[in-house]
Amino acid sequence: MHFHKKPSWDKLKDSDVTPESVFNDRRRILKQMGFLGAGALLSSNANAGIFDLFGDKKETQQFIRSDLPYTQNIEYDSVLNGGLTPESKITSHNNFYEFGTSKQDPAENSQGFDVDPWQLVIEGEVEHPLRLNLDDLTHLIALEERTYRLRCVEAWSMVVPWVGFPLASLLKKAGVKSNATHVAFETLFDPEQMPGQKSRLMGGGIHYPYVEGLTINEAMNDLSFLALGLYGKTLPPQNGAPIRLVVPWKYGFKSIKSIVRIRVMDRQPPTSWNQLASNEYGFYANVNPNVDHPRWSQATERRIGEGGLFSARRINTQMFNGYGEQVANLYQGLDLKRHF
Ligand SMILES: Nc1nc2c(c(=O)[nH]1)N[C@H]1C(S)=C(S)[C@@H](COP(=O)(O)O)O[C@H]1N2
Ligand SMILES: [Mo]
């Protein structure tokens, strides 16, 4: 991996990477065999046993190897996902303006990003403020894998197998007070490590640190996820190491990376893209094919990593990115054209 100082929980070599074809194949076969039902939760050990059926010891070990001990949550492995986006695409086509604004910049410019030591604080309207280091983050709450679709506001999308835990589990540990209405998130501010924070041009005009926010009900929804890894390994810097938010029914910019602060609040916090251009990026930013961006349509999206440069697959964008069953109730009575 790419940390300056390797944290003790980062033991994988690049050669250990599990090819996504194996990943996809195992799942398909397990589904056919009836092992993967809706809501089923398989432990890594259970997986190991099942995979032994395939007899290919080496591949089996590759599949279950992980520097993050996690279980696979099949509930989110929906057919709507399509195949997983190749790991090489997920880690080379990024938005992380702290490291530059082009899609290749984050992978190139974040390789020396040092996340050890790290501190994440949970504070504000909570009973027990928390200060967590890397070790706490990996051990406080049982890790699970969830495959989510990620839809960027720029009309491209991916399918990513994240490893992490529900945001609600962490907020419950801190004890949310009854007057809480919102949750604010903040990315690390460290211009020495993040060149985009030094130069207004390189950083895309964003006022740093990058900040985001959710309503308390959005934050407590089971889909809201804090990821520490993808494809079974600790997050690479360009994807938001060591911990980032994943809110799969909202445009990607809500899924804030490299978080150092989570503040429970009694009012709506400011958010970076909304501050930059409030007519283009709202606070809610729910994926919505019926509300176009002022400069482009949101009706369809390009699936990264499918087809070649000139034949990339375009698919219809779904309301709430296909997660309406889980989240539509959060917005009852809200005019989504006005509150975009
Ligand atoms: N701190 C920070 N978080 C960020 C961004 C950013 O520039 N800075 N970009 C956002 C955008 S626009 C998207 S689409 C996703 C991209 O996540 P990925 O690179 O892991 O695909 O990260 C989001 N989180
Ligand atoms: Mo995005």
Coordinates of N, CA, C and O in Angstrom, one line a residue, residues 168-227:
A168 N -24.4 5.1 11.9 CA -25.3 5.1 13.1 C -24.7 4.3 14.3 O -24.9 4.7 15.4
S169 N -23.9 3.2 14.0 CA -23.3 2.5 15.1 C -22.3 3.4 15.9 O -22.3 3.3 17.1
L170 N -21.6 4.2 15.2 CA -20.6 5.1 15.8 C -21.4 6.2 16.6 O -21.0 6.5 17.8
L171 N -22.4 6.8 16.0 CA -23.2 7.8 16.6 C -23.8 7.3 17.9 O -23.9 8.0 18.9
K172 N -24.3 6.1 17.8 CA -24.9 5.5 19.0 C -23.9 5.3 20.2 O -24.3 5.5 21.3
K173 N -22.7 5.0 19.8 CA -21.7 4.9 20.9 C -21.4 6.2 21.5 O -21.2 6.3 22.7
A174 N -21.5 7.3 20.7 CA -21.3 8.6 21.3 C -22.6 9.1 22.0 O -22.5 10.0 22.9
G175 N -23.8 8.6 21.7 CA -25.0 9.0 22.3 C -25.5 10.3 21.8 O -25.2 11.4 22.4
V176 N -26.3 10.3 20.8 CA -26.9 11.5 20.2 C -27.9 12.1 21.1 O -28.8 11.5 21.6
K177 N -27.7 13.4 21.5 CA -28.7 14.1 22.3 C -30.0 14.4 21.5 O -30.0 14.5 20.3
S178 N -31.1 14.6 22.3 CA -32.4 14.7 21.6 C -32.6 16.0 20.8 O -33.4 16.1 20.0
N179 N -31.7 17.0 21.1 CA -31.9 18.3 20.3 C -31.1 18.2 19.0 O -31.1 19.2 18.3
A180 N -30.4 17.1 18.7 CA -29.6 17.0 17.5 C -30.5 17.0 16.2 O -31.5 16.3 16.2
T181 N -30.1 17.8 15.2 CA -30.9 17.8 14.0 C -30.0 17.5 12.8 O -30.5 17.0 11.7
H182 N -28.7 17.7 12.9 CA -27.7 17.5 11.7 C -26.4 16.9 12.2 O -26.1 16.9 13.4
V183 N -25.6 16.4 11.3 CA -24.3 15.9 11.6 C -23.3 16.6 10.5 O -23.6 16.5 9.3
A184 N -22.3 17.2 11.0 CA -21.3 17.8 10.2 C -20.0 17.0 10.1 O -19.6 16.3 11.1
F185 N -19.4 17.0 9.0 CA -18.1 16.2 8.8 C -17.0 17.1 8.2 O -17.3 18.0 7.5
E186 N -15.8 16.8 8.6 CA -14.7 17.6 8.2 C -13.5 16.8 7.8 O -13.1 15.9 8.5
T187 N -12.9 17.1 6.6 CA -11.7 16.4 6.2 C -10.5 17.1 6.8 O -10.5 18.2 7.2
L188 N -9.4 16.3 6.9 CA -8.1 16.8 7.4 C -7.7 18.1 6.7 O -7.9 18.2 5.5
F189 N -7.2 19.1 7.5 CA -6.6 20.2 6.9 C -5.1 20.2 7.1 O -4.6 20.3 8.3
D190 N -4.3 19.9 6.1 CA -2.9 19.7 6.2 C -2.2 20.1 4.9 O -1.9 19.2 4.0
P191 N -2.1 21.4 4.6 CA -1.5 21.9 3.3 C -0.2 21.3 2.9 O 0.1 21.2 1.8
E192 N 0.6 20.9 4.0 CA 1.9 20.3 3.7 C 1.8 19.0 2.9 O 2.6 18.6 2.1
Q193 N 0.7 18.3 3.3 CA 0.5 17.0 2.7 C -0.5 17.1 1.5 O -0.6 16.1 0.7
M194 N -1.4 18.1 1.5 CA -2.4 18.2 0.5 C -2.2 19.4 -0.3 O -2.6 20.5 0.0
P195 N -1.5 19.3 -1.5 CA -1.1 20.4 -2.3 C -2.3 21.3 -2.7 O -2.2 22.5 -2.9
G196 N -3.5 20.6 -2.9 CA -4.7 21.4 -3.3 C -5.1 22.4 -2.3 O -5.9 23.3 -2.6
Q197 N -4.7 22.2 -1.0 CA -5.1 23.1 0.0 C -4.2 24.4 0.0 O -4.4 25.3 0.7
K198 N -3.0 24.3 -0.7 CA -2.1 25.3 -0.7 C -2.4 26.3 -1.8 O -2.1 27.5 -1.7
S199 N -2.9 25.8 -2.9 CA -3.1 26.6 -4.1 C -4.5 26.6 -4.5 O -5.2 25.6 -4.7
R200 N -5.1 27.8 -4.6 CA -6.5 28.0 -5.0 C -6.8 27.3 -6.3 O -7.9 26.7 -6.5
L201 N -5.8 27.4 -7.2 CA -6.1 26.9 -8.6 C -6.1 25.4 -8.5 O -7.0 24.7 -9.0
M202 N -5.1 24.8 -7.9 CA -5.0 23.3 -7.8 C -6.1 22.7 -7.0 O -6.5 21.6 -7.3
G203 N -6.6 23.5 -6.0 CA -7.6 22.9 -5.2 C -9.0 23.2 -5.7 O -10.0 22.9 -5.0
G204 N -9.2 23.7 -6.9 CA -10.5 23.9 -7.5 C -11.3 25.0 -6.9 O -12.6 25.0 -7.1
G205 N -10.7 25.9 -6.1 CA -11.5 27.0 -5.6 C -12.3 26.7 -4.3 O -12.9 27.5 -3.7
I206 N -12.2 25.4 -3.9 CA -12.9 25.1 -2.6 C -12.2 25.7 -1.4 O -11.0 25.9 -1.4
H207 N -13.0 26.1 -0.5 CA -12.5 26.7 0.8 C -12.3 25.6 1.7 O -13.2 24.9 2.2
Y208 N -11.0 25.3 2.0 CA -10.7 24.1 2.9 C -10.6 24.4 4.4 O -10.3 25.6 4.7
P209 N -10.9 23.5 5.2 CA -11.1 22.1 5.0 C -12.4 21.8 4.3 O -13.4 22.5 4.6
Y210 N -12.5 20.8 3.5 CA -13.7 20.3 2.9 C -14.6 19.8 4.0 O -14.3 19.1 4.9
V211 N -15.9 20.3 3.9 CA -16.9 20.0 4.9 C -18.1 19.4 4.2 O -18.5 19.8 3.1
E212 N -18.8 18.6 4.9 CA -20.1 18.0 4.5 C -21.1 17.9 5.6 O -20.7 18.1 6.8
G213 N -22.3 17.5 5.3 CA -23.3 17.4 6.3 C -24.5 16.5 5.9 O -24.8 16.4 4.7
L214 N -25.2 16.0 6.9 CA -26.4 15.2 6.7 C -27.4 15.6 7.8 O -27.0 16.2 8.8
T215 N -28.7 15.4 7.5 CA -29.7 15.5 8.6 C -29.4 14.3 9.6 O -28.8 13.3 9.2
I216 N -29.9 14.5 10.8 CA -29.7 13.4 11.7 C -30.4 12.1 11.3 O -29.8 11.0 11.4
N217 N -31.6 12.2 10.6 CA -32.2 11.0 10.1 C -31.5 10.4 9.0 O -31.5 9.1 8.9
E218 N -30.9 11.2 8.1 CA -30.0 10.6 7.1 C -28.8 9.9 7.7 O -28.5 8.8 7.3
A219 N -28.2 10.5 8.7 CA -27.0 10.0 9.3 C -27.4 8.6 10.0 O -26.6 7.7 10.0
M220 N -28.5 8.6 10.6 CA -28.9 7.4 11.4 C -29.5 6.3 10.4 O -29.7 5.1 10.9
N221 N -29.8 6.6 9.2 CA -30.2 5.6 8.2 C -29.2 4.5 8.1 O -28.0 4.8 7.9
D222 N -29.6 3.3 8.0 CA -28.7 2.1 7.9 C -27.7 2.2 6.7 O -26.6 1.6 6.8
L223 N -28.1 2.8 5.7 CA -27.3 2.9 4.5 C -26.0 3.7 4.7 O -25.0 3.5 4.0
S224 N -26.1 4.8 5.5 CA -25.0 5.7 5.7 C -23.8 4.9 6.4 O -24.0 4.3 7.4
F225 N -22.7 5.0 5.7 CA -21.6 4.0 6.0 C -20.3 4.7 6.2 O -20.0 5.7 5.4
L226 N -19.5 4.3 7.1 CA -18.1 4.8 7.2 C -17.2 3.7 6.7 O -17.2 2.6 7.2
A227 N -16.4 4.0 5.6 CA -15.6 3.0 5.0 C -14.1 3.2 5.4 O -13.6 4.3 5.5

